Short mmCIF file of C-alpha atoms in Angstrom, two decimals:
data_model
loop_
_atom_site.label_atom_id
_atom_site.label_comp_id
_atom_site.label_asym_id
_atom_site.label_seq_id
_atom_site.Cartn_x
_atom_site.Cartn_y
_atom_site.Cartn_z
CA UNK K 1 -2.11 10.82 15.17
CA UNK K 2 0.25 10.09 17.68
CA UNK K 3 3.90 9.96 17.23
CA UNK K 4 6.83 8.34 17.89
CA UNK K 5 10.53 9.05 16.82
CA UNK K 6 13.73 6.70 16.62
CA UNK K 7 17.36 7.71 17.60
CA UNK K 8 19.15 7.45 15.68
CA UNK K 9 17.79 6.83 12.10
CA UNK K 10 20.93 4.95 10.69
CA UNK K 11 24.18 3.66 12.57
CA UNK K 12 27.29 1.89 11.89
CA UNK K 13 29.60 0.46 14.56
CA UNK K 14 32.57 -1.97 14.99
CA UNK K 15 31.67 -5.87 15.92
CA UNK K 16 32.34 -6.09 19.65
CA UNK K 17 31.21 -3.04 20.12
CA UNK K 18 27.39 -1.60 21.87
CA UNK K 19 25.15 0.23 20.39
CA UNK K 20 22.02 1.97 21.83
CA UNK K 21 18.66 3.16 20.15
CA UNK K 22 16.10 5.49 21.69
CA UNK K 23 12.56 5.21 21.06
CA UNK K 24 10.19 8.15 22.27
CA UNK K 25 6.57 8.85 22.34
CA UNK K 26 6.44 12.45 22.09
CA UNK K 27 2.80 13.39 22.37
CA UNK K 28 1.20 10.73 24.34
CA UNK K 29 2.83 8.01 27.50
CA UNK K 30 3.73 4.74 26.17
CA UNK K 31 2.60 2.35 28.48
CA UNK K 32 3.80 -0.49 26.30
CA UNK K 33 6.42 -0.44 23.70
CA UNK K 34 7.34 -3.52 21.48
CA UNK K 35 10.52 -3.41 19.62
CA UNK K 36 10.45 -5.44 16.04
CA UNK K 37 13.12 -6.72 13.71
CA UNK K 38 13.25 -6.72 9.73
CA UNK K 39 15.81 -8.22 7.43
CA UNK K 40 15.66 -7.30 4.13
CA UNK K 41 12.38 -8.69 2.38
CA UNK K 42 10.99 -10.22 5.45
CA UNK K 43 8.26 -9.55 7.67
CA UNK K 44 8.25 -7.43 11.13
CA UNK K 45 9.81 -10.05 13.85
CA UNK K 46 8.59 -8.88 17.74
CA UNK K 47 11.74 -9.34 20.13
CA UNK K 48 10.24 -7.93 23.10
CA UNK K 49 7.40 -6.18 25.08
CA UNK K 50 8.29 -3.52 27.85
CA UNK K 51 5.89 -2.01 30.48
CA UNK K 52 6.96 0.97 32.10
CA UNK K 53 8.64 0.18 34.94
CA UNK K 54 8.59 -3.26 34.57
CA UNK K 55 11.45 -5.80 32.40
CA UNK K 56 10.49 -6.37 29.15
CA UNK K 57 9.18 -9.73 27.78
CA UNK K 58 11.45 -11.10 25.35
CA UNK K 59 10.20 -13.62 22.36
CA UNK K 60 11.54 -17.44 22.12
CA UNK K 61 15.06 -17.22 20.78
CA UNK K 62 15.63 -13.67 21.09
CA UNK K 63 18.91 -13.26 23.47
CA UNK K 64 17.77 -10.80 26.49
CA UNK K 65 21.31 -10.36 27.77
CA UNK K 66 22.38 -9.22 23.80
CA UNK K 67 19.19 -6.85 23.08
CA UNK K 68 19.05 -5.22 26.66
CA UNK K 69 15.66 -3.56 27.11
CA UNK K 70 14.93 -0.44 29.09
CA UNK K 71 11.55 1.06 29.65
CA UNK K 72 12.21 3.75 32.39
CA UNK K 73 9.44 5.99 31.80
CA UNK K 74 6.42 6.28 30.02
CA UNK K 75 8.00 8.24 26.78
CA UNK K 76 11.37 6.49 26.24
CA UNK K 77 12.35 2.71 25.79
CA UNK K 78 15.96 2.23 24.83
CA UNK K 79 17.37 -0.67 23.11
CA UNK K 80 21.00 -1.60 23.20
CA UNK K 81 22.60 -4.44 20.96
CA UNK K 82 25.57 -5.42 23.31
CA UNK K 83 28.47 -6.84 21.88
CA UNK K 84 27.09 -6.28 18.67
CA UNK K 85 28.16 -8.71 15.36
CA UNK K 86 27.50 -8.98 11.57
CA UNK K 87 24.39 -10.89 11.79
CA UNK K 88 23.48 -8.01 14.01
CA UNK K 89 22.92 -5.64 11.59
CA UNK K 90 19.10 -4.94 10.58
CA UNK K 91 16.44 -2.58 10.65
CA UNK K 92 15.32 -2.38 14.04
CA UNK K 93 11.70 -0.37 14.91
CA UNK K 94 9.90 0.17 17.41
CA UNK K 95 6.07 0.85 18.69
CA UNK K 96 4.47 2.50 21.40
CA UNK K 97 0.84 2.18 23.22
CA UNK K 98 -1.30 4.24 25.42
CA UNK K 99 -4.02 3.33 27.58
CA UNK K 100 -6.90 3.40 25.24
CA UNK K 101 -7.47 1.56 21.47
CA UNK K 102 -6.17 -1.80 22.85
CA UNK K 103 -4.77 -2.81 19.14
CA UNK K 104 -3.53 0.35 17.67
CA UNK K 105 0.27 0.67 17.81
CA UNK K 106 2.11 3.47 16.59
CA UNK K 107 5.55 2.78 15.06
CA UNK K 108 8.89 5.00 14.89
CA UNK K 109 10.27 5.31 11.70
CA UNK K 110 12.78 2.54 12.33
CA UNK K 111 16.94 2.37 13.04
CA UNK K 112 19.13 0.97 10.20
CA UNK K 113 21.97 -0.49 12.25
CA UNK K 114 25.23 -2.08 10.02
CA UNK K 115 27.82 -4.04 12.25
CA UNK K 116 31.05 -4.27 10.50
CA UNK I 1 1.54 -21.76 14.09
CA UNK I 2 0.61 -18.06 13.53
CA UNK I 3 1.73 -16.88 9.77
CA UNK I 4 0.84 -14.12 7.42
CA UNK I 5 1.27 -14.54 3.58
CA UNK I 6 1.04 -11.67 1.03
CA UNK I 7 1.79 -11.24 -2.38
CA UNK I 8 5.17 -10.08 -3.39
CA UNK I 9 5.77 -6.77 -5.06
CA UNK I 10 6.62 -4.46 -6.65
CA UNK I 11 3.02 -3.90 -7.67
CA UNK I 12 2.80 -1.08 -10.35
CA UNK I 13 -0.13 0.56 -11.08
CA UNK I 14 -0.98 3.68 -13.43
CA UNK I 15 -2.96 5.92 -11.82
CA UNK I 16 -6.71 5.70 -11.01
CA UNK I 17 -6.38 1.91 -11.29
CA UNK I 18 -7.81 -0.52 -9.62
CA UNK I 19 -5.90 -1.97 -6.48
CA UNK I 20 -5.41 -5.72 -5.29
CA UNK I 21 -3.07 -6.72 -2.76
CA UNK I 22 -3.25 -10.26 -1.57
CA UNK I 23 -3.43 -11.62 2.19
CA UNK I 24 -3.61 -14.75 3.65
CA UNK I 25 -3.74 -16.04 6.91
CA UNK I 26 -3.19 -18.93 9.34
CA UNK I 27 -4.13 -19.01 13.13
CA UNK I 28 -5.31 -20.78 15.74
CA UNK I 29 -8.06 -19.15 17.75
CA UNK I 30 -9.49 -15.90 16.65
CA UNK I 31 -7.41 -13.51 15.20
CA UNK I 32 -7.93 -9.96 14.22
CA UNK I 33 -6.57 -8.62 10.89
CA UNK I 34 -4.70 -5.62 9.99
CA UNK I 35 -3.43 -3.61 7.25
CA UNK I 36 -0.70 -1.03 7.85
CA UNK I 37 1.01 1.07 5.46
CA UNK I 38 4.39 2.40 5.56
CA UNK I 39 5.34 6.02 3.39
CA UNK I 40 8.71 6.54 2.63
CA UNK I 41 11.00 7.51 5.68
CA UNK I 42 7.86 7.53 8.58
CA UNK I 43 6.43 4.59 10.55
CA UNK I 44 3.79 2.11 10.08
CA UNK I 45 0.79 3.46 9.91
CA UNK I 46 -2.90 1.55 10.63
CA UNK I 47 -4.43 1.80 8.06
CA UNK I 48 -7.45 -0.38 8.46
CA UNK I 49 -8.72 -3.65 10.72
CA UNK I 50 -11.16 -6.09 11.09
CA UNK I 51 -11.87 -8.16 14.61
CA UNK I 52 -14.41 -10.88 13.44
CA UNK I 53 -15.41 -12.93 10.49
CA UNK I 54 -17.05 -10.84 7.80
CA UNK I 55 -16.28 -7.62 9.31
CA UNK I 56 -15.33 -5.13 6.32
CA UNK I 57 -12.19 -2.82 7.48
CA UNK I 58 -12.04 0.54 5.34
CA UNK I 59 -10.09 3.58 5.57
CA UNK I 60 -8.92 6.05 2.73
CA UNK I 61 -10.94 4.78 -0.18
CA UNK I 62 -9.07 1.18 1.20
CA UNK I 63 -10.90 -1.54 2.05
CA UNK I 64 -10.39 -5.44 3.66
CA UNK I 65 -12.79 -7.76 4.33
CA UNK I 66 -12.27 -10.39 7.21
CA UNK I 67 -13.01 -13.66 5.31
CA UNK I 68 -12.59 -16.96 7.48
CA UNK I 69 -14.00 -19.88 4.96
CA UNK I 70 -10.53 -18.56 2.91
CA UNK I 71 -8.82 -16.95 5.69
CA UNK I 72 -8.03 -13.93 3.41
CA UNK I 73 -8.11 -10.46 4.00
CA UNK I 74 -7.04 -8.88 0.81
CA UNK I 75 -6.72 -5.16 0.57
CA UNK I 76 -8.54 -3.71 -2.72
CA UNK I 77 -9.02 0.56 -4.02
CA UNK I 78 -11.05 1.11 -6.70
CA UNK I 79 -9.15 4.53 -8.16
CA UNK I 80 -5.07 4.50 -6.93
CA UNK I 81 -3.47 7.79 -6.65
CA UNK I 82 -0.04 8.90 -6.58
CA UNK I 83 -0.25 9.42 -2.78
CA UNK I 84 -0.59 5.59 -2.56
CA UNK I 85 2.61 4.74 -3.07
CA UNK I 86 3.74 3.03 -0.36
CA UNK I 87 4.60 -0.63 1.27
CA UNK I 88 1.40 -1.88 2.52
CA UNK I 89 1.87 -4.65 5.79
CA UNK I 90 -1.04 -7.41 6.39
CA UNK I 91 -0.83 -8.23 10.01
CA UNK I 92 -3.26 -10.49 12.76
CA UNK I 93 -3.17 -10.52 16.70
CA UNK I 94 -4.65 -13.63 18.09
CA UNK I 95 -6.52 -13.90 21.32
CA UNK I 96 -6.96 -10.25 22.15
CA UNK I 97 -3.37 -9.58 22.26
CA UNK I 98 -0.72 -6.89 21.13
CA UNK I 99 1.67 -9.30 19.61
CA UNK I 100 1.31 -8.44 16.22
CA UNK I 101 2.53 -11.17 13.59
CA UNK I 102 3.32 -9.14 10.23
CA UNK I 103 3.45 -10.35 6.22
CA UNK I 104 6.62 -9.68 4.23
CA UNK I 105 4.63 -6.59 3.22
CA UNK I 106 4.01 -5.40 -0.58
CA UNK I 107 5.65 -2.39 -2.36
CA UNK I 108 3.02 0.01 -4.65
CA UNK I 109 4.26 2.00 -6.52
CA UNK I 110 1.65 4.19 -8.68
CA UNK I 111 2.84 6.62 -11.79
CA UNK I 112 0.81 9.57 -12.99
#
């Protein structure tokens, strides 16, 4: 199947401080990417949607100017925590789409981020 | 609203057991179900789907079926392997979507 890799797999950083993870379709172009958020022992939360080329569409109460979203080309999305906090710290993954099979998303392993 | 609700894990299983792991649902308009699975250290993985009301997903000796008078959509194997051992996501999209609205998924863990 198709695959898609996280960068970088585990981070720690200082509060105040930003942070950026890569997400890249390596063997097919992503047309849509979706980046998700999990806290321990809870389910998958969507932040955002990006289309190449396009900004991404953030979810109600997700801060757009703290997670800033960049879909530049069609095998890379970054996402970058700005001014990152505490409550920041999660397990951040993403998932990629091509044009064809409308529902199947393929996921990155995920970024463990810890803000201290 | 949208929700998901699965049963909580660990489940532990002895090999060639037979597998239950619960899902239920609650949507407004039509949504397809999902079951993704998650091995230790890679992504989530489809595993299986259903898009309308008695639709049986299967995949991998796995199998769901879509059913709307309980709004379940519970994941059952008849013979678990070690290879199973995984955290197994239920998941629906509504309305021919991508937005994908996830369970609290469910930890197997099967010994030889």
């Amino acid at each position: 199947g198709a695959v898609v890799s996280q960068h970088p797999s585990w981070v720690i950083c200082k509060s105040g401080t930003s942070v950026k993870i890569e997400c890249r379709s390596l063997d097919f172009q992503a047309t849509t990417m979706f980046w998700y958020r999990q806290f321990p022992k809870q389910s998958l939360m969507l932040m955002a949607t990006s289309n190449e080329g396009s900004k991404a569409t953030y979810e109600q109460g997700v801060e757009k100017d703290k997670f800033l979203i960049n879909h530049a080309s069609l095998t890379l999305s970054t996402l970058t925590v700005t001014s990152a906090h505490p409550e920041d710290s999660s397990f951040y993954i993403c998932s990629a789409r091509g044009t064809s099979g409308r529902y199947e998303q393929f996921f990155g392993p995920g970024t463990r981020l810890t803000v201290l | 609203g949208n929700s998901v609700t699965q049963m909580e894990g660990p489940v532990t299983l002895s090999e060639e057991a037979f597998l239950t792991i619960n899902c239920t649902y609650t949507a407004t308009g039509y949504p397809s179900l999902f079951w993704y699975v998650q091995y230790p250290g890679e992504g989530l993985q489809l595993l299986l789907k259903a898009t309308k009301a008695d639709d049986k997903g299967s995949n991998k000796g796995f199998e769901a079926t879509y059913r709307k008078e309980t709004t379940s959509f519970h994941l059952e194997k008849g013979s678990v392997q070690v290879s199973d051992s995984a955290v197994y996501f239920c998941a629906l999209s509504v309305d021919n979507t991508d937005k994908l609205i996830f369970g609290t998924g469910t930890r197997l863990q099967v010994f030889p």
